[in-house]
């Protein structure tokens, strides 16, 4: 088992022990407060006698749940802390006060130990929760520094050892190329206009009736757009029909 695994196992075992301690302390405190309620006016109603301690311990439970949520979110909830502290101090005070006056010291100690133990156990439990949910940021290992490498330079040759340099060659001039004139752009010949569509005589007769009705209703000759809309034909065919009706 590795060291992180051993630490996590120890934390889980401690958490289980703390949970058992918390449950036992709450049960002892709750039972003692129920007996206090029985001695002070709730003896005739067992249901209310056992429900009365809940008005104190539920404050502790609500505060602990909210503190657990805050621990998971890595924030501090002062309302949750206030509820837990108020409920715990109230439970301790009522447990001690329920013993009565002129009682032996150990009676007060016995009454105060369960709620005090529950409060301390919950504090220890919250510490374990913080340990579990905290994700430690690993520290990056230092990169090794490379040692400087010494490069030995070769000794420079003496002038006598240098090879004789060849005379530099002068590049020959490139021959001048004659630039030919660019050919003139050839303009595309215009496309011939498409032939006029052939209009059936029946469509011409129908269009003439539509045109006559339009002129009778409006007093103006029908145009190509109106005729196309009335007949539902393409614009080219409407222009051809309009030309034949003119």
Tab-separated table of N, CA and C in Angstrom, residues 31-189:
chain	number	residue	atom	x	y	z
A	31	UNK	N	-32.269	11.698	24.098
A	31	UNK	CA	-33.017	10.954	25.117
A	31	UNK	C	-33.069	11.729	26.431
A	32	UNK	N	-31.964	12.405	26.789
A	32	UNK	CA	-31.973	13.172	28.027
A	32	UNK	C	-32.912	14.369	27.928
A	33	UNK	N	-32.932	15.037	26.755
A	33	UNK	CA	-33.854	16.156	26.589
A	33	UNK	C	-35.305	15.682	26.601
A	34	UNK	N	-35.554	14.464	26.113
A	34	UNK	CA	-36.909	13.926	26.169
A	34	UNK	C	-37.331	13.689	27.618
A	35	UNK	N	-36.394	13.206	28.452
A	35	UNK	CA	-36.732	13.020	29.863
A	35	UNK	C	-36.928	14.360	30.567
A	36	UNK	N	-36.176	15.382	30.167
A	36	UNK	CA	-36.384	16.720	30.722
A	36	UNK	C	-37.767	17.236	30.350
A	37	UNK	N	-38.179	17.017	29.088
A	37	UNK	CA	-39.515	17.450	28.669
A	37	UNK	C	-40.593	16.696	29.425
A	38	UNK	N	-40.351	15.425	29.721
A	38	UNK	CA	-41.333	14.643	30.480
A	38	UNK	C	-41.497	15.192	31.886
A	39	UNK	N	-40.395	15.678	32.478
A	39	UNK	CA	-40.459	16.204	33.846
A	39	UNK	C	-40.999	17.611	33.917
A	40	UNK	N	-41.189	18.259	32.766
A	40	UNK	CA	-41.609	19.665	32.785
A	40	UNK	C	-42.801	19.887	31.853
A	41	UNK	N	-43.868	19.141	32.070
A	41	UNK	CA	-45.139	19.451	31.433
A	41	UNK	C	-45.548	18.589	30.276
A	42	UNK	N	-44.701	17.678	29.774
A	42	UNK	CA	-45.074	16.866	28.618
A	42	UNK	C	-45.158	15.389	28.963
A	43	UNK	N	-45.376	15.074	30.240
A	43	UNK	CA	-45.446	13.661	30.637
A	43	UNK	C	-46.685	12.986	30.085
A	44	UNK	N	-47.760	13.736	29.871
A	44	UNK	CA	-49.014	13.129	29.401
A	44	UNK	C	-49.003	12.847	27.904
A	45	UNK	N	-48.040	13.368	27.175
A	45	UNK	CA	-48.024	13.188	25.714
A	45	UNK	C	-46.643	12.659	25.295
A	46	UNK	N	-46.514	11.349	25.130
A	46	UNK	CA	-45.210	10.809	24.717
A	46	UNK	C	-44.740	11.314	23.357
A	47	UNK	N	-45.703	11.581	22.458
A	47	UNK	CA	-45.314	12.048	21.117
A	47	UNK	C	-44.652	13.413	21.216
A	48	UNK	N	-45.278	14.334	21.951
A	48	UNK	CA	-44.688	15.665	22.095
A	48	UNK	C	-43.408	15.623	22.938
A	49	UNK	N	-43.366	14.659	23.884
A	49	UNK	CA	-42.166	14.547	24.709
A	49	UNK	C	-40.953	14.181	23.860
A	50	UNK	N	-41.142	13.299	22.886
A	50	UNK	CA	-40.025	12.904	22.038
A	50	UNK	C	-39.828	13.858	20.851
A	51	UNK	N	-40.846	14.634	20.505
A	51	UNK	CA	-40.688	15.601	19.414
A	51	UNK	C	-40.049	16.896	19.893
A	52	UNK	N	-40.182	17.212	21.192
A	52	UNK	CA	-39.654	18.488	21.683
A	52	UNK	C	-38.144	18.633	21.505
A	53	UNK	N	-37.305	17.620	21.752
A	53	UNK	CA	-35.865	17.799	21.517
A	53	UNK	C	-35.513	18.108	20.066
A	54	UNK	N	-36.422	17.730	19.156
A	54	UNK	CA	-36.144	18.028	17.746
A	54	UNK	C	-36.089	19.515	17.460
A	55	UNK	N	-36.796	20.324	18.268
A	55	UNK	CA	-36.735	21.778	18.056
A	55	UNK	C	-35.355	22.337	18.341
A	56	UNK	N	-34.537	21.592	19.078
A	56	UNK	CA	-33.154	22.020	19.345
A	56	UNK	C	-32.188	21.324	18.397
A	57	UNK	N	-32.307	19.994	18.300
A	57	UNK	CA	-31.316	19.230	17.529
A	57	UNK	C	-31.460	19.432	16.029
A	58	UNK	N	-32.666	19.793	15.548
A	58	UNK	CA	-32.805	20.028	14.101
A	58	UNK	C	-32.039	21.264	13.655
A	59	UNK	N	-31.856	22.260	14.558
A	59	UNK	CA	-31.000	23.390	14.218
A	59	UNK	C	-29.567	22.906	13.980
A	60	UNK	N	-29.103	21.991	14.833
A	60	UNK	CA	-27.750	21.457	14.667
A	60	UNK	C	-27.652	20.681	13.363
A	61	UNK	N	-28.654	19.839	13.073
A	61	UNK	CA	-28.626	19.031	11.854
A	61	UNK	C	-28.629	19.900	10.600
A	62	UNK	N	-29.495	20.937	10.583
A	62	UNK	CA	-29.546	21.826	9.416
A	62	UNK	C	-28.225	22.555	9.238
A	63	UNK	N	-27.654	23.053	10.330
A	63	UNK	CA	-26.378	23.748	10.221
A	63	UNK	C	-25.269	22.832	9.757
A	64	UNK	N	-25.257	21.565	10.228
A	64	UNK	CA	-24.209	20.637	9.818
A	64	UNK	C	-24.323	20.290	8.337
A	65	UNK	N	-25.555	20.108	7.851
A	65	UNK	CA	-25.729	19.813	6.421
A	65	UNK	C	-25.253	20.986	5.569
A	66	UNK	N	-25.587	22.210	5.978
A	66	UNK	CA	-25.150	23.380	5.219
A	66	UNK	C	-23.638	23.565	5.312
A	67	UNK	N	-23.060	23.249	6.462
A	67	UNK	CA	-21.598	23.330	6.577
A	67	UNK	C	-20.916	22.265	5.720
A	68	UNK	N	-21.527	21.086	5.623
A	68	UNK	CA	-20.979	20.042	4.743
A	68	UNK	C	-21.017	20.489	3.286
A	69	UNK	N	-22.130	21.113	2.889
A	69	UNK	CA	-22.225	21.632	1.508
A	69	UNK	C	-21.186	22.717	1.261
A	70	UNK	N	-20.991	23.605	2.239
A	70	UNK	CA	-19.985	24.656	2.085
A	70	UNK	C	-18.581	24.072	2.009
A	71	UNK	N	-18.332	22.990	2.759
A	71	UNK	CA	-17.014	22.357	2.699
A	71	UNK	C	-16.751	21.759	1.327
A	72	UNK	N	-17.764	21.170	0.713
A	72	UNK	CA	-17.590	20.617	-0.634
A	72	UNK	C	-17.330	21.713	-1.659
A	73	UNK	N	-17.853	22.907	-1.427
A	73	UNK	CA	-17.662	24.024	-2.361
A	73	UNK	C	-16.469	24.896	-1.991
A	74	UNK	N	-15.736	24.536	-0.938
A	74	UNK	CA	-14.550	25.283	-0.496
A	74	UNK	C	-14.893	26.732	-0.139
A	75	UNK	N	-16.038	26.924	0.527
A	75	UNK	CA	-16.445	28.254	0.971
A	75	UNK	C	-16.813	28.170	2.449
A	76	UNK	N	-17.005	29.345	3.059
A	76	UNK	CA	-17.401	29.430	4.460
A	76	UNK	C	-18.821	29.977	4.540
A	77	UNK	N	-19.721	29.193	5.144
A	77	UNK	CA	-21.130	29.582	5.302
A	77	UNK	C	-21.338	29.969	6.766
A	78	UNK	N	-21.373	31.298	7.042
A	78	UNK	CA	-21.505	31.751	8.425
A	78	UNK	C	-22.888	31.480	8.983
A	79	UNK	N	-23.916	31.445	8.129
A	79	UNK	CA	-25.246	31.087	8.609
A	79	UNK	C	-25.257	29.643	9.113
A	80	UNK	N	-24.610	28.754	8.390
A	80	UNK	CA	-24.547	27.362	8.820
A	80	UNK	C	-23.777	27.227	10.133
A	81	UNK	N	-22.685	27.970	10.247
A	81	UNK	CA	-21.912	27.933	11.493
A	81	UNK	C	-22.751	28.475	12.651
A	82	UNK	N	-23.494	29.562	12.405
A	82	UNK	CA	-24.344	30.136	13.455
A	82	UNK	C	-25.426	29.178	13.909
A	83	UNK	N	-26.076	28.485	12.933
A	83	UNK	CA	-27.113	27.520	13.304
A	83	UNK	C	-26.526	26.376	14.133
A	84	UNK	N	-25.370	25.878	13.718
A	84	UNK	CA	-24.757	24.757	14.435
A	84	UNK	C	-24.347	25.157	15.851
A	85	UNK	N	-23.716	26.314	15.973
A	85	UNK	CA	-23.259	26.765	17.296
A	85	UNK	C	-24.452	27.060	18.205
A	86	UNK	N	-25.482	27.743	17.676
A	86	UNK	CA	-26.658	28.068	18.497
A	86	UNK	C	-27.371	26.799	18.964
A	87	UNK	N	-27.553	25.857	18.027
A	87	UNK	CA	-28.207	24.610	18.421
A	87	UNK	C	-27.378	23.812	19.419
A	88	UNK	N	-26.051	23.769	19.222
A	88	UNK	CA	-25.191	23.002	20.129
A	88	UNK	C	-25.170	23.628	21.520
A	89	UNK	N	-24.997	24.955	21.595
A	89	UNK	CA	-24.994	25.609	22.906
A	89	UNK	C	-26.350	25.467	23.605
A	90	UNK	N	-27.446	25.567	22.838
A	90	UNK	CA	-28.767	25.375	23.434
A	90	UNK	C	-28.943	23.959	23.960
A	91	UNK	N	-28.451	22.967	23.185
A	91	UNK	CA	-28.570	21.583	23.633
A	91	UNK	C	-27.742	21.342	24.894
A	92	UNK	N	-26.513	21.878	24.936
A	92	UNK	CA	-25.671	21.714	26.124
A	92	UNK	C	-26.321	22.377	27.338
A	93	UNK	N	-26.814	23.603	27.156
A	93	UNK	CA	-27.423	24.320	28.274
A	93	UNK	C	-28.657	23.619	28.799
A	94	UNK	N	-29.526	23.136	27.891
A	94	UNK	CA	-30.742	22.462	28.355
A	94	UNK	C	-30.440	21.114	28.997
A	95	UNK	N	-29.438	20.408	28.467
A	95	UNK	CA	-29.062	19.145	29.098
A	95	UNK	C	-28.543	19.367	30.521
A	96	UNK	N	-27.718	20.415	30.693
A	96	UNK	CA	-27.178	20.699	32.027
A	96	UNK	C	-28.277	21.227	32.943
A	97	UNK	N	-29.133	22.118	32.430
A	97	UNK	CA	-30.194	22.678	33.267
A	97	UNK	C	-31.222	21.642	33.658
A	98	UNK	N	-31.391	20.611	32.817
A	98	UNK	CA	-32.380	19.581	33.144
A	98	UNK	C	-31.995	18.712	34.318
A	99	UNK	N	-30.730	18.772	34.741
A	99	UNK	CA	-30.311	17.969	35.904
A	99	UNK	C	-30.941	18.493	37.185
A	100	UNK	N	-31.149	19.808	37.234
A	100	UNK	CA	-31.730	20.411	38.435
A	100	UNK	C	-30.659	21.058	39.294
A	101	UNK	N	-31.081	21.535	40.441
A	101	UNK	CA	-30.157	22.205	41.356
A	101	UNK	C	-29.706	21.254	42.460
A	102	UNK	N	-28.566	21.608	43.039
A	102	UNK	CA	-28.001	20.843	44.158
A	102	UNK	C	-27.742	19.385	43.786
A	103	UNK	N	-27.368	19.146	42.510
A	103	UNK	CA	-27.039	17.792	42.076
A	103	UNK	C	-25.531	17.598	42.145
A	104	UNK	N	-25.065	16.359	42.216
A	104	UNK	CA	-23.615	16.117	42.208
A	104	UNK	C	-22.978	16.641	40.918
A	105	UNK	N	-21.711	16.966	41.002
A	105	UNK	CA	-20.994	17.516	39.847
A	105	UNK	C	-20.997	16.542	38.683
A	106	UNK	N	-20.845	15.261	38.966
A	106	UNK	CA	-20.802	14.272	37.885
A	106	UNK	C	-22.120	14.215	37.118
A	107	UNK	N	-23.240	14.544	37.781
A	107	UNK	CA	-24.506	14.572	37.045
A	107	UNK	C	-24.492	15.642	35.954
A	108	UNK	N	-23.936	16.800	36.270
A	108	UNK	CA	-23.821	17.863	35.254
A	108	UNK	C	-22.846	17.457	34.146
A	109	UNK	N	-21.756	16.781	34.542
A	109	UNK	CA	-20.781	16.337	33.532
A	109	UNK	C	-21.408	15.320	32.596
A	110	UNK	N	-22.135	14.357	33.171
A	110	UNK	CA	-22.807	13.339	32.340
A	110	UNK	C	-23.797	13.985	31.374
A	111	UNK	N	-24.505	15.020	31.827
A	111	UNK	CA	-25.481	15.681	30.965
A	111	UNK	C	-24.813	16.518	29.880
A	112	UNK	N	-23.628	17.082	30.174
A	112	UNK	CA	-22.980	17.972	29.210
A	112	UNK	C	-22.114	17.232	28.205
A	113	UNK	N	-21.669	16.005	28.542
A	113	UNK	CA	-20.735	15.303	27.651
A	113	UNK	C	-21.359	14.962	26.296
A	114	UNK	N	-22.567	14.378	26.191
A	114	UNK	CA	-23.082	13.993	24.857
A	114	UNK	C	-23.206	15.150	23.873
A	115	UNK	N	-23.858	16.279	24.206
A	115	UNK	CA	-23.922	17.354	23.197
A	115	UNK	C	-22.559	17.963	22.905
A	116	UNK	N	-21.691	18.038	23.912
A	116	UNK	CA	-20.348	18.568	23.657
A	116	UNK	C	-19.569	17.631	22.738
A	117	UNK	N	-19.683	16.319	22.994
A	117	UNK	CA	-18.999	15.348	22.134
A	117	UNK	C	-19.535	15.395	20.713
A	118	UNK	N	-20.847	15.595	20.559
A	118	UNK	CA	-21.415	15.688	19.206
A	118	UNK	C	-20.865	16.894	18.467
A	119	UNK	N	-20.720	18.021	19.167
A	119	UNK	CA	-20.190	19.218	18.524
A	119	UNK	C	-18.727	19.029	18.121
A	120	UNK	N	-17.918	18.469	19.006
A	120	UNK	CA	-16.503	18.255	18.692
A	120	UNK	C	-16.329	17.204	17.589
A	121	UNK	N	-17.166	16.168	17.632
A	121	UNK	CA	-17.074	15.130	16.604
A	121	UNK	C	-17.420	15.688	15.235
A	122	UNK	N	-18.419	16.566	15.199
A	122	UNK	CA	-18.756	17.150	13.903
A	122	UNK	C	-17.639	18.057	13.398
A	123	UNK	N	-16.990	18.792	14.287
A	123	UNK	CA	-15.858	19.605	13.856
A	123	UNK	C	-14.743	18.760	13.282
A	124	UNK	N	-14.468	17.615	13.929
A	124	UNK	CA	-13.443	16.710	13.393
A	124	UNK	C	-13.868	16.128	12.056
A	125	UNK	N	-15.181	15.829	11.910
A	125	UNK	CA	-15.675	15.294	10.634
A	125	UNK	C	-15.511	16.312	9.515
A	126	UNK	N	-15.793	17.588	9.788
A	126	UNK	CA	-15.625	18.622	8.763
A	126	UNK	C	-14.157	18.772	8.366
A	127	UNK	N	-13.255	18.545	9.315
A	127	UNK	CA	-11.831	18.608	8.989
A	127	UNK	C	-11.445	17.481	8.024
A	128	UNK	N	-11.999	16.287	8.266
A	128	UNK	CA	-11.712	15.174	7.366
A	128	UNK	C	-12.316	15.420	5.978
A	129	UNK	N	-13.503	16.031	5.944
A	129	UNK	CA	-14.118	16.331	4.638
A	129	UNK	C	-13.261	17.310	3.865
A	130	UNK	N	-12.761	18.350	4.535
A	130	UNK	CA	-11.877	19.299	3.864
A	130	UNK	C	-10.634	18.599	3.327
A	131	UNK	N	-10.128	17.624	4.073
A	131	UNK	CA	-8.935	16.913	3.622
A	131	UNK	C	-9.222	16.074	2.391
A	132	UNK	N	-10.436	15.467	2.344
A	132	UNK	CA	-10.769	14.609	1.209
A	132	UNK	C	-11.067	15.390	-0.052
A	133	UNK	N	-11.784	16.504	0.088
A	133	UNK	CA	-12.212	17.236	-1.107
A	133	UNK	C	-11.155	18.190	-1.615
A	134	UNK	N	-10.130	18.476	-0.820
A	134	UNK	CA	-9.086	19.386	-1.268
A	134	UNK	C	-8.197	18.658	-2.248
A	135	UNK	N	-8.017	19.254	-3.387
A	135	UNK	CA	-7.172	18.666	-4.427
A	135	UNK	C	-5.829	19.373	-4.390
A	136	UNK	N	-4.819	18.775	-3.784
A	136	UNK	CA	-3.537	19.477	-3.710
A	136	UNK	C	-2.928	19.651	-5.084
A	137	UNK	N	-2.424	20.830	-5.315
A	137	UNK	CA	-1.783	21.129	-6.594
A	137	UNK	C	-0.363	20.591	-6.581
A	138	UNK	N	-0.034	19.677	-7.488
A	138	UNK	CA	1.319	19.129	-7.463
A	138	UNK	C	2.343	20.193	-7.825
A	139	UNK	N	3.449	20.150	-7.085
A	139	UNK	CA	4.522	21.101	-7.335
A	139	UNK	C	5.349	20.593	-8.502
A	140	UNK	N	5.500	21.379	-9.562
A	140	UNK	CA	6.280	20.903	-10.708
A	140	UNK	C	7.732	20.690	-10.329
A	141	UNK	N	8.267	19.584	-10.810
A	141	UNK	CA	9.662	19.278	-10.529
A	141	UNK	C	10.567	20.229	-11.304
A	142	UNK	N	11.662	20.563	-10.653
A	142	UNK	CA	12.607	21.490	-11.286
A	142	UNK	C	13.296	20.804	-12.453
A	143	UNK	N	13.326	21.497	-13.569
A	143	UNK	CA	13.971	20.942	-14.742
A	143	UNK	C	15.490	20.980	-14.577
A	144	UNK	N	16.151	19.889	-14.966
A	144	UNK	CA	17.619	19.893	-14.830
A	144	UNK	C	18.243	20.942	-15.742
A	145	UNK	N	19.239	21.623	-15.199
A	145	UNK	CA	19.936	22.658	-15.953
A	145	UNK	C	21.047	22.007	-16.766
A	146	UNK	N	21.001	22.235	-18.037
A	146	UNK	CA	22.014	21.641	-18.912
A	146	UNK	C	23.365	22.299	-18.669
A	147	UNK	N	24.385	21.471	-18.577
A	147	UNK	CA	25.732	21.990	-18.378
A	147	UNK	C	26.262	22.573	-19.688
A	148	UNK	N	26.983	23.664	-19.585
A	148	UNK	CA	27.527	24.248	-20.817
A	148	UNK	C	28.540	23.315	-21.477
A	149	UNK	N	28.444	23.223	-22.775
A	149	UNK	CA	29.338	22.357	-23.553
A	149	UNK	C	30.426	23.220	-24.180
A	150	UNK	N	31.636	22.832	-23.935
A	150	UNK	CA	32.787	23.567	-24.488
A	150	UNK	C	33.146	22.994	-25.843
A	151	UNK	N	33.131	23.837	-26.848
A	151	UNK	CA	33.456	23.420	-28.214
A	151	UNK	C	34.863	23.886	-28.540
A	152	UNK	N	35.719	22.937	-28.867
A	152	UNK	CA	37.101	23.272	-29.216
A	152	UNK	C	37.161	23.686	-30.682
A	153	UNK	N	37.746	24.837	-30.894
A	153	UNK	CA	37.889	25.341	-32.259
A	153	UNK	C	39.184	24.843	-32.856
A	154	UNK	N	39.099	24.500	-34.127
A	154	UNK	CA	40.311	24.031	-34.820
A	154	UNK	C	41.231	25.221	-35.068
A	155	UNK	N	42.540	25.009	-35.025
A	155	UNK	CA	43.490	26.113	-35.294
A	155	UNK	C	43.361	26.626	-36.721
A	156	UNK	N	43.415	27.939	-36.836
A	156	UNK	CA	43.307	28.546	-38.171
A	156	UNK	C	44.573	28.253	-38.991
A	157	UNK	N	44.405	27.928	-40.247
A	157	UNK	CA	45.597	27.631	-41.073
A	157	UNK	C	46.390	28.902	-41.352
A	158	UNK	N	47.684	28.708	-41.563
A	158	UNK	CA	48.562	29.830	-41.892
A	158	UNK	C	48.340	30.247	-43.331
A	159	UNK	N	48.760	31.461	-43.714
A	159	UNK	CA	48.560	31.903	-45.116
A	159	UNK	C	49.226	30.997	-46.123
A	160	UNK	N	50.329	30.336	-45.713
A	160	UNK	CA	51.015	29.473	-46.673
A	160	UNK	C	50.205	28.219	-46.953
A	161	UNK	N	49.395	27.785	-45.949
A	161	UNK	CA	48.617	26.565	-46.116
A	161	UNK	C	47.323	26.804	-46.864
A	162	UNK	N	46.899	28.051	-47.045
A	162	UNK	CA	45.644	28.328	-47.741
A	162	UNK	C	45.757	27.984	-49.205
A	163	UNK	N	44.765	27.388	-49.814
A	163	UNK	CA	44.832	27.089	-51.268
A	163	UNK	C	44.671	28.363	-52.091
A	164	UNK	N	45.305	28.290	-53.257
A	164	UNK	CA	45.231	29.443	-54.141
A	164	UNK	C	43.815	29.600	-54.663
A	165	UNK	N	43.336	30.819	-54.554
A	165	UNK	CA	41.961	31.083	-54.999
A	165	UNK	C	41.921	31.292	-56.491
A	166	UNK	N	40.903	30.761	-57.110
A	166	UNK	CA	40.721	30.936	-58.545
A	166	UNK	C	40.141	32.304	-58.836
A	167	UNK	N	40.483	32.862	-60.011
A	167	UNK	CA	39.930	34.186	-60.362
A	167	UNK	C	38.410	34.096	-60.520
A	168	UNK	N	37.778	35.124	-60.045
A	168	UNK	CA	36.327	35.165	-60.133
A	168	UNK	C	35.879	35.302	-61.583
A	169	UNK	N	34.819	34.524	-61.921
A	169	UNK	CA	34.280	34.572	-63.276
A	169	UNK	C	33.226	35.657	-63.359
A	170	UNK	N	33.355	36.486	-64.400
A	170	UNK	CA	32.375	37.548	-64.616
A	170	UNK	C	31.218	36.966	-65.407
A	171	UNK	N	29.989	37.060	-64.903
A	171	UNK	CA	28.860	36.489	-65.658
A	171	UNK	C	28.630	37.223	-66.965
A	172	UNK	N	28.363	36.439	-68.001
A	172	UNK	CA	28.115	37.016	-69.322
A	172	UNK	C	26.732	37.661	-69.338
A	173	UNK	N	26.613	38.783	-70.050
A	173	UNK	CA	25.287	39.425	-70.117
A	173	UNK	C	24.297	38.585	-70.901
A	174	UNK	N	23.105	38.547	-70.415
A	174	UNK	CA	22.059	37.794	-71.098
A	174	UNK	C	21.620	38.525	-72.355
A	175	UNK	N	21.304	37.770	-73.411
A	175	UNK	CA	20.860	38.430	-74.658
A	175	UNK	C	19.518	39.121	-74.470
A	176	UNK	N	19.388	40.247	-75.087
A	176	UNK	CA	18.160	41.031	-74.999
A	176	UNK	C	17.105	40.399	-75.886
A	177	UNK	N	15.965	40.086	-75.296
A	177	UNK	CA	14.872	39.484	-76.051
A	177	UNK	C	13.909	40.561	-76.496
A	178	UNK	N	13.521	40.459	-77.755
A	178	UNK	CA	12.559	41.419	-78.288
A	178	UNK	C	11.164	41.091	-77.764
A	179	UNK	N	10.509	42.091	-77.298
A	179	UNK	CA	9.152	41.924	-76.789
A	179	UNK	C	8.152	42.084	-77.929
A	180	UNK	N	7.392	41.041	-78.185
A	180	UNK	CA	6.386	41.080	-79.237
A	180	UNK	C	5.126	41.756	-78.724
A	181	UNK	N	4.446	42.476	-79.548
A	181	UNK	CA	3.195	43.127	-79.103
A	181	UNK	C	2.136	42.079	-78.763
A	182	UNK	N	1.437	42.365	-77.683
A	182	UNK	CA	0.369	41.448	-77.271
A	182	UNK	C	-0.783	41.508	-78.262
A	183	UNK	N	-1.390	40.357	-78.565
A	183	UNK	CA	-2.522	40.363	-79.506
A	183	UNK	C	-3.723	41.103	-78.917
A	184	UNK	N	-4.416	41.782	-79.795
A	184	UNK	CA	-5.594	42.533	-79.363
A	184	UNK	C	-6.688	41.570	-78.924
A	185	UNK	N	-7.383	41.924	-77.850
A	185	UNK	CA	-8.462	41.019	-77.392
A	185	UNK	C	-9.581	40.909	-78.413
A	186	UNK	N	-10.044	39.694	-78.599
A	186	UNK	CA	-11.104	39.418	-79.565
A	186	UNK	C	-12.447	39.586	-78.838
A	187	UNK	N	-13.216	40.501	-79.317
A	187	UNK	CA	-14.532	40.733	-78.716
A	187	UNK	C	-15.492	39.637	-79.155
A	188	UNK	N	-16.208	39.066	-78.211
A	188	UNK	CA	-17.163	37.997	-78.587
A	188	UNK	C	-18.313	38.572	-79.398
A	189	UNK	N	-18.687	37.824	-80.404
A	189	UNK	CA	-19.798	38.252	-81.257
A	189	UNK	C	-21.102	38.154	-80.487
